[in-house]
């Protein structure tokens, strides 16, 4: 029934129309010189630049550098953050000892450490890796920790009553109960990791998409700047949707549409 | 006949962390349950009946006294006792079948064998066709059936039931009481059943133990001398009412005294 | 409390004792690296290799170095105050604008479905973008001065504020709205008496998130330009290898961040804090 389908997709249709309207207005503003295209660029100019850059090996080198920083920094944050969060959630005393440091690191934007990281690791990939890692690891630790802490006592009582070993309790009760929290942390951390890449490359770099944006900005190449920004938008959307899909697989036991 | 479960002078004290004061929750509880017997504990809320059950299961250590199962003193959870928890406490991330398997996994039974055994009990509690459902897809009564199956599959000597039907609506509760008797007669277990509902206790049990409140003490043993099998019609029988009155007056005195203090 | 033994007191204050000792140990360790204590201590054991345990203060500074520098900058020369004033000013203007625009925008989108359909694609796209990538663009548009920094702070802060305000309206109990409309309350009256009070805690937690984002804005926006500001001070100190100063700047931001989020938490508690934050809790 077309009427029904129309109704069902109203949000998407209205959203798409609004986006199209925005793009159209932008193009028109540039075409009729409502504003100088040198400042605001235009969708068609951005598309042209995108096509050019697709052929440009320098651009692919930038992409490679940025993705290396992002992927390794993020993976390292996951590899450290989840176990650490589990440990401080499970062992009260570990939390007492590490809590103050994590709280302090949480209160400060980790990009503040950029100058120190550059001092320590130079302006290459390693300083960005460090900032990406620092940015992402804190939210992963904190959400994993709160996941363990909110594990309901009644499930632990069941495990104890059936004589489950420590290991069994951990794998059958703690981990599945914590998984949704870990995903919340991972999603948030992916944003922080991307932020680390951008800031690191704006601050001091010789390559990377952020570096490309900064250089294009200095040369007043607005089209390239916009293209770079959109590339980050696209990456952010892709990463979040991958995580959301993975989360769904882990979350089959939750009632549909449950609010956490 | 040998007693299956004996509690001898069980006391439990708490230390309150703030004041350091000690609080007596259970005071010299002594009782004995025979093999195959169905015994209920009733008492006003806060009389420590659930606490006592946790001590019997070994989740809480008694301050003094001992719990004896088949002549052996026990102080930690073991496969000879299984609990049917108050709030079904099903693991929400496991299907019905995997929930029933849980205890078997804990004692290291092979997965395929565990599932096979679990399936028999899923059928026994009447949940054929729901074995792959998640707990959130089940009604409260069905969740309690899974809870029961999860305990029965362990083939425990003693089944410890902690107000399992408290959260159900009145009709479902009565239906589940009948079901429980049917399953109990099939499984032939020794049962210790905790409830605050007098009619439930009488309907199910061979013997009702009345607890007094704060600290929990055994106040009286009431034998339910009514033949089995029983049906819900029994709840309109004069003998049933007489027992109900008697237990009610025992608890009522206590509840009043507590309210006045 | 004479009846309590030392063991009892230790047990009841375990958290404080362990936390404080860990922190003290960290400071001693740090100082020791910087002053070469550990190198001296382990030379008999490790021989020449122990030299690696001495790290030049230019790299890691030291707790006493940072304290001394902080004392100088705050009390002796007072040079840090203009930086704090500048960054604070930017923060207030940027965050204020984000609240003034984000809250009404979010409330409207929460209340009027069609409007939320329009807003949603833009909001999710902006949310997925690391907004600091707009920085070079803003520099092109309005230079590197005060307003550019305000703009970036605004952009970072407005998103969580809008999203929380939107979610706040969505979670208003529909029964209450039914009551209002059955009594024939006007739209304005409904907003004032039903939606605003129940949305407030959510909006406040959105603001707490926004404060954290604004701090990022301050630090990043001040990557450009060379006047005053905490971020600029940190950058300049970093490029002249003045590590003590870098840490003083970091410390100022840590303290400011902790103070602001604690203050907002206190306000949240005042207006009934049982509601969870939308998005994240950090």
PDB file of C-alpha atoms in Angstrom, chain B residues 16-205:
ATOM      1  CA  UNK B  16      26.537  -2.654  60.956  1.00  0.00           C
ATOM      2  CA  UNK B  17      29.499  -0.930  59.304  1.00  0.00           C
ATOM      3  CA  UNK B  18      28.622   2.586  60.473  1.00  0.00           C
ATOM      4  CA  UNK B  19      27.960   2.094  64.158  1.00  0.00           C
ATOM      5  CA  UNK B  20      29.730  -1.196  64.624  1.00  0.00           C
ATOM      6  CA  UNK B  21      26.615  -2.503  66.418  1.00  0.00           C
ATOM      7  CA  UNK B  22      25.684  -6.120  66.123  1.00  0.00           C
ATOM      8  CA  UNK B  23      22.239  -7.150  65.010  1.00  0.00           C
ATOM      9  CA  UNK B  24      20.743 -10.575  65.605  1.00  0.00           C
ATOM     10  CA  UNK B  25      18.777 -11.768  62.557  1.00  0.00           C
ATOM     11  CA  UNK B  26      18.316 -15.483  63.358  1.00  0.00           C
ATOM     12  CA  UNK B  27      18.095 -16.806  66.882  1.00  0.00           C
ATOM     13  CA  UNK B  28      18.835 -20.489  67.529  1.00  0.00           C
ATOM     14  CA  UNK B  29      16.814 -21.938  64.676  1.00  0.00           C
ATOM     15  CA  UNK B  30      16.464 -25.688  65.012  1.00  0.00           C
ATOM     16  CA  UNK B  31      14.374 -27.818  62.704  1.00  0.00           C
ATOM     17  CA  UNK B  32      14.470 -31.079  60.852  1.00  0.00           C
ATOM     18  CA  UNK B  33      12.926 -32.139  57.562  1.00  0.00           C
ATOM     19  CA  UNK B  34      12.403 -35.739  56.471  1.00  0.00           C
ATOM     20  CA  UNK B  35      13.073 -37.218  53.089  1.00  0.00           C
ATOM     21  CA  UNK B  36      10.338 -36.392  50.599  1.00  0.00           C
ATOM     22  CA  UNK B  37       8.669 -33.988  52.977  1.00  0.00           C
ATOM     23  CA  UNK B  38       7.276 -30.635  51.841  1.00  0.00           C
ATOM     24  CA  UNK B  39       7.827 -28.041  54.566  1.00  0.00           C
ATOM     25  CA  UNK B  40       6.967 -24.350  54.461  1.00  0.00           C
ATOM     26  CA  UNK B  41       8.205 -21.513  56.597  1.00  0.00           C
ATOM     27  CA  UNK B  42       5.792 -18.634  57.100  1.00  0.00           C
ATOM     28  CA  UNK B  43       6.234 -15.504  59.143  1.00  0.00           C
ATOM     29  CA  UNK B  44       5.735 -11.760  59.110  1.00  0.00           C
ATOM     30  CA  UNK B  45       7.968  -9.788  56.770  1.00  0.00           C
ATOM     31  CA  UNK B  46      11.404  -9.185  58.192  1.00  0.00           C
ATOM     32  CA  UNK B  47      11.375 -12.392  60.225  1.00  0.00           C
ATOM     33  CA  UNK B  48      14.502 -13.632  58.467  1.00  0.00           C
ATOM     34  CA  UNK B  49      12.944 -16.467  56.467  1.00  0.00           C
ATOM     35  CA  UNK B  50      14.802 -15.598  53.287  1.00  0.00           C
ATOM     36  CA  UNK B  51      17.974 -15.094  55.302  1.00  0.00           C
ATOM     37  CA  UNK B  52      17.525 -18.544  56.772  1.00  0.00           C
ATOM     38  CA  UNK B  53      17.150 -20.023  53.307  1.00  0.00           C
ATOM     39  CA  UNK B  54      20.412 -18.358  52.251  1.00  0.00           C
ATOM     40  CA  UNK B  55      22.117 -19.936  55.249  1.00  0.00           C
ATOM     41  CA  UNK B  56      20.750 -23.362  54.309  1.00  0.00           C
ATOM     42  CA  UNK B  57      21.978 -22.887  50.733  1.00  0.00           C
ATOM     43  CA  UNK B  58      25.370 -21.785  52.042  1.00  0.00           C
ATOM     44  CA  UNK B  59      25.267 -18.305  50.501  1.00  0.00           C
ATOM     45  CA  UNK B  60      25.525 -16.785  53.986  1.00  0.00           C
ATOM     46  CA  UNK B  61      27.695 -18.289  56.693  1.00  0.00           C
ATOM     47  CA  UNK B  62      25.928 -18.859  60.012  1.00  0.00           C
ATOM     48  CA  UNK B  63      27.472 -17.133  63.014  1.00  0.00           C
ATOM     49  CA  UNK B  64      26.968 -20.277  65.060  1.00  0.00           C
ATOM     50  CA  UNK B  65      25.113 -23.577  64.766  1.00  0.00           C
ATOM     51  CA  UNK B  66      25.167 -25.867  61.774  1.00  0.00           C
ATOM     52  CA  UNK B  67      23.245 -27.098  58.760  1.00  0.00           C
ATOM     53  CA  UNK B  68      23.333 -30.849  58.222  1.00  0.00           C
ATOM     54  CA  UNK B  69      22.351 -32.554  54.978  1.00  0.00           C
ATOM     55  CA  UNK B  70      22.230 -36.363  55.067  1.00  0.00           C
ATOM     56  CA  UNK B  71      24.245 -36.371  58.248  1.00  0.00           C
ATOM     57  CA  UNK B  72      27.021 -34.152  56.888  1.00  0.00           C
ATOM     58  CA  UNK B  73      27.597 -30.570  57.955  1.00  0.00           C
ATOM     59  CA  UNK B  74      27.591 -28.092  55.041  1.00  0.00           C
ATOM     60  CA  UNK B  75      28.768 -24.472  54.863  1.00  0.00           C
ATOM     61  CA  UNK B  76      28.832 -23.589  51.176  1.00  0.00           C
ATOM     62  CA  UNK B  77      26.552 -24.062  48.173  1.00  0.00           C
ATOM     63  CA  UNK B  78      26.567 -27.546  46.722  1.00  0.00           C
ATOM     64  CA  UNK B  79      24.718 -29.587  44.104  1.00  0.00           C
ATOM     65  CA  UNK B  80      22.745 -31.336  46.870  1.00  0.00           C
ATOM     66  CA  UNK B  81      20.702 -28.155  47.344  1.00  0.00           C
ATOM     67  CA  UNK B  82      19.205 -25.943  44.636  1.00  0.00           C
ATOM     68  CA  UNK B  83      17.393 -22.641  45.025  1.00  0.00           C
ATOM     69  CA  UNK B  84      14.314 -21.441  43.199  1.00  0.00           C
ATOM     70  CA  UNK B  85      14.845 -17.701  43.551  1.00  0.00           C
ATOM     71  CA  UNK B  86      12.222 -15.178  44.469  1.00  0.00           C
ATOM     72  CA  UNK B  87      12.572 -12.867  41.458  1.00  0.00           C
ATOM     73  CA  UNK B  88      13.107 -15.541  38.808  1.00  0.00           C
ATOM     74  CA  UNK B  89      16.678 -14.208  38.344  1.00  0.00           C
ATOM     75  CA  UNK B  90      16.919 -15.808  34.933  1.00  0.00           C
ATOM     76  CA  UNK B  91      20.013 -14.668  33.090  1.00  0.00           C
ATOM     77  CA  UNK B  92      18.457 -12.333  30.509  1.00  0.00           C
ATOM     78  CA  UNK B  93      21.151 -13.034  27.896  1.00  0.00           C
ATOM     79  CA  UNK B  94      20.454 -16.770  27.828  1.00  0.00           C
ATOM     80  CA  UNK B  95      17.587 -18.621  26.217  1.00  0.00           C
ATOM     81  CA  UNK B  96      15.260 -20.770  28.317  1.00  0.00           C
ATOM     82  CA  UNK B  97      17.189 -23.940  27.521  1.00  0.00           C
ATOM     83  CA  UNK B  98      20.564 -22.333  28.235  1.00  0.00           C
ATOM     84  CA  UNK B  99      19.223 -20.979  31.521  1.00  0.00           C
ATOM     85  CA  UNK B 100      18.169 -24.443  32.585  1.00  0.00           C
ATOM     86  CA  UNK B 101      21.609 -25.746  31.564  1.00  0.00           C
ATOM     87  CA  UNK B 102      23.391 -23.177  33.692  1.00  0.00           C
ATOM     88  CA  UNK B 103      23.842 -25.184  36.871  1.00  0.00           C
ATOM     89  CA  UNK B 104      24.978 -28.253  34.941  1.00  0.00           C
ATOM     90  CA  UNK B 105      27.603 -26.160  33.133  1.00  0.00           C
ATOM     91  CA  UNK B 106      28.850 -24.955  36.512  1.00  0.00           C
ATOM     92  CA  UNK B 107      29.585 -28.498  37.644  1.00  0.00           C
ATOM     93  CA  UNK B 108      31.242 -29.336  34.326  1.00  0.00           C
ATOM     94  CA  UNK B 109      28.633 -31.453  32.519  1.00  0.00           C
ATOM     95  CA  UNK B 110      29.278 -31.671  28.759  1.00  0.00           C
ATOM     96  CA  UNK B 111      27.208 -29.180  26.766  1.00  0.00           C
ATOM     97  CA  UNK B 112      25.350 -31.728  24.652  1.00  0.00           C
ATOM     98  CA  UNK B 113      24.457 -33.864  27.636  1.00  0.00           C
ATOM     99  CA  UNK B 114      23.446 -30.812  29.677  1.00  0.00           C
ATOM    100  CA  UNK B 115      21.096 -29.693  26.923  1.00  0.00           C
ATOM    101  CA  UNK B 116      19.559 -33.109  26.649  1.00  0.00           C
ATOM    102  CA  UNK B 117      18.905 -33.286  30.374  1.00  0.00           C
ATOM    103  CA  UNK B 118      17.682 -29.685  30.478  1.00  0.00           C
ATOM    104  CA  UNK B 119      15.219 -30.386  27.692  1.00  0.00           C
ATOM    105  CA  UNK B 120      13.521 -33.087  29.763  1.00  0.00           C
ATOM    106  CA  UNK B 121      12.870 -30.603  32.556  1.00  0.00           C
ATOM    107  CA  UNK B 122      11.752 -27.873  30.187  1.00  0.00           C
ATOM    108  CA  UNK B 123       9.114 -30.374  29.092  1.00  0.00           C
ATOM    109  CA  UNK B 124       8.285 -31.336  32.653  1.00  0.00           C
ATOM    110  CA  UNK B 125       7.424 -27.752  33.581  1.00  0.00           C
ATOM    111  CA  UNK B 126       5.342 -27.489  30.421  1.00  0.00           C
ATOM    112  CA  UNK B 127       7.474 -25.135  28.345  1.00  0.00           C
ATOM    113  CA  UNK B 128       7.865 -27.214  25.154  1.00  0.00           C
ATOM    114  CA  UNK B 129       8.381 -24.924  22.230  1.00  0.00           C
ATOM    115  CA  UNK B 130       9.746 -22.079  24.335  1.00  0.00           C
ATOM    116  CA  UNK B 131      13.251 -23.490  24.819  1.00  0.00           C
ATOM    117  CA  UNK B 132      14.777 -20.937  22.448  1.00  0.00           C
ATOM    118  CA  UNK B 133      12.901 -17.935  23.816  1.00  0.00           C
ATOM    119  CA  UNK B 134      14.615 -15.232  25.833  1.00  0.00           C
ATOM    120  CA  UNK B 135      13.323 -14.470  29.334  1.00  0.00           C
ATOM    121  CA  UNK B 136      11.875 -11.091  28.330  1.00  0.00           C
ATOM    122  CA  UNK B 137       9.545 -12.920  25.959  1.00  0.00           C
ATOM    123  CA  UNK B 138       7.978 -14.960  28.776  1.00  0.00           C
ATOM    124  CA  UNK B 139       5.235 -14.100  31.245  1.00  0.00           C
ATOM    125  CA  UNK B 140       5.985 -14.013  34.967  1.00  0.00           C
ATOM    126  CA  UNK B 141       4.479 -17.460  35.516  1.00  0.00           C
ATOM    127  CA  UNK B 142       6.513 -18.959  32.681  1.00  0.00           C
ATOM    128  CA  UNK B 143       9.696 -17.388  34.047  1.00  0.00           C
ATOM    129  CA  UNK B 144       9.042 -19.085  37.372  1.00  0.00           C
ATOM    130  CA  UNK B 145       8.640 -22.420  35.592  1.00  0.00           C
ATOM    131  CA  UNK B 146      12.081 -21.946  34.048  1.00  0.00           C
ATOM    132  CA  UNK B 147      13.381 -21.004  37.480  1.00  0.00           C
ATOM    133  CA  UNK B 148      11.963 -24.264  38.840  1.00  0.00           C
ATOM    134  CA  UNK B 149      13.349 -26.336  35.972  1.00  0.00           C
ATOM    135  CA  UNK B 150      16.763 -24.757  36.465  1.00  0.00           C
ATOM    136  CA  UNK B 151      16.784 -26.010  40.044  1.00  0.00           C
ATOM    137  CA  UNK B 152      15.237 -29.446  39.328  1.00  0.00           C
ATOM    138  CA  UNK B 153      17.693 -30.327  36.564  1.00  0.00           C
ATOM    139  CA  UNK B 154      20.467 -30.411  39.169  1.00  0.00           C
ATOM    140  CA  UNK B 155      18.660 -33.362  40.723  1.00  0.00           C
ATOM    141  CA  UNK B 156      19.204 -31.865  44.182  1.00  0.00           C
ATOM    142  CA  UNK B 157      18.367 -33.727  47.356  1.00  0.00           C
ATOM    143  CA  UNK B 158      16.655 -30.636  48.654  1.00  0.00           C
ATOM    144  CA  UNK B 159      14.802 -27.946  46.777  1.00  0.00           C
ATOM    145  CA  UNK B 160      14.894 -24.515  48.431  1.00  0.00           C
ATOM    146  CA  UNK B 161      12.104 -22.260  47.236  1.00  0.00           C
ATOM    147  CA  UNK B 162      12.203 -18.583  48.166  1.00  0.00           C
ATOM    148  CA  UNK B 163       8.729 -17.053  47.761  1.00  0.00           C
ATOM    149  CA  UNK B 164       8.741 -18.085  44.108  1.00  0.00           C
ATOM    150  CA  UNK B 165       5.171 -17.006  43.406  1.00  0.00           C
ATOM    151  CA  UNK B 166       5.158 -13.725  45.334  1.00  0.00           C
ATOM    152  CA  UNK B 167       5.353 -11.527  42.261  1.00  0.00           C
ATOM    153  CA  UNK B 168       2.587 -13.303  40.318  1.00  0.00           C
ATOM    154  CA  UNK B 169      -1.014 -12.197  40.078  1.00  0.00           C
ATOM    155  CA  UNK B 170      -3.575 -14.083  42.173  1.00  0.00           C
ATOM    156  CA  UNK B 171      -4.888 -16.403  39.454  1.00  0.00           C
ATOM    157  CA  UNK B 172      -1.500 -17.319  38.054  1.00  0.00           C
ATOM    158  CA  UNK B 173      -0.262 -17.961  41.570  1.00  0.00           C
ATOM    159  CA  UNK B 174      -3.003 -20.492  42.346  1.00  0.00           C
ATOM    160  CA  UNK B 175      -2.462 -22.208  39.040  1.00  0.00           C
ATOM    161  CA  UNK B 176       1.281 -22.409  39.712  1.00  0.00           C
ATOM    162  CA  UNK B 177       0.628 -23.874  43.162  1.00  0.00           C
ATOM    163  CA  UNK B 178      -1.269 -26.751  41.599  1.00  0.00           C
ATOM    164  CA  UNK B 179       1.409 -27.156  38.969  1.00  0.00           C
ATOM    165  CA  UNK B 180       4.092 -27.236  41.624  1.00  0.00           C
ATOM    166  CA  UNK B 181       2.324 -30.059  43.439  1.00  0.00           C
ATOM    167  CA  UNK B 182       2.010 -31.999  40.206  1.00  0.00           C
ATOM    168  CA  UNK B 183       5.717 -31.573  39.447  1.00  0.00           C
ATOM    169  CA  UNK B 184       6.710 -32.306  43.036  1.00  0.00           C
ATOM    170  CA  UNK B 185       4.820 -35.571  43.011  1.00  0.00           C
ATOM    171  CA  UNK B 186       6.636 -36.540  39.818  1.00  0.00           C
ATOM    172  CA  UNK B 187      10.083 -35.451  40.965  1.00  0.00           C
ATOM    173  CA  UNK B 188       9.743 -36.682  44.521  1.00  0.00           C
ATOM    174  CA  UNK B 189      11.968 -34.117  46.223  1.00  0.00           C
ATOM    175  CA  UNK B 190      12.405 -32.788  49.729  1.00  0.00           C
ATOM    176  CA  UNK B 191      11.238 -29.183  49.660  1.00  0.00           C
ATOM    177  CA  UNK B 192      11.779 -26.225  51.945  1.00  0.00           C
ATOM    178  CA  UNK B 193       9.391 -23.509  50.823  1.00  0.00           C
ATOM    179  CA  UNK B 194       9.435 -19.904  52.046  1.00  0.00           C
ATOM    180  CA  UNK B 195       6.312 -17.784  51.785  1.00  0.00           C
ATOM    181  CA  UNK B 196       4.407 -15.060  53.580  1.00  0.00           C
ATOM    182  CA  UNK B 197       1.083 -16.392  52.338  1.00  0.00           C
ATOM    183  CA  UNK B 198      -0.591 -18.668  54.844  1.00  0.00           C
ATOM    184  CA  UNK B 199      -2.978 -20.342  52.393  1.00  0.00           C
ATOM    185  CA  UNK B 200      -0.124 -21.110  50.029  1.00  0.00           C
ATOM    186  CA  UNK B 201       1.881 -22.708  52.832  1.00  0.00           C
ATOM    187  CA  UNK B 202      -1.011 -24.920  53.993  1.00  0.00           C
ATOM    188  CA  UNK B 203      -2.076 -25.907  50.518  1.00  0.00           C
ATOM    189  CA  UNK B 204       1.399 -27.090  49.519  1.00  0.00           C
ATOM    190  CA  UNK B 205       2.896 -28.487  52.690  1.00  0.00           C
TER     191      UNK B 205
END
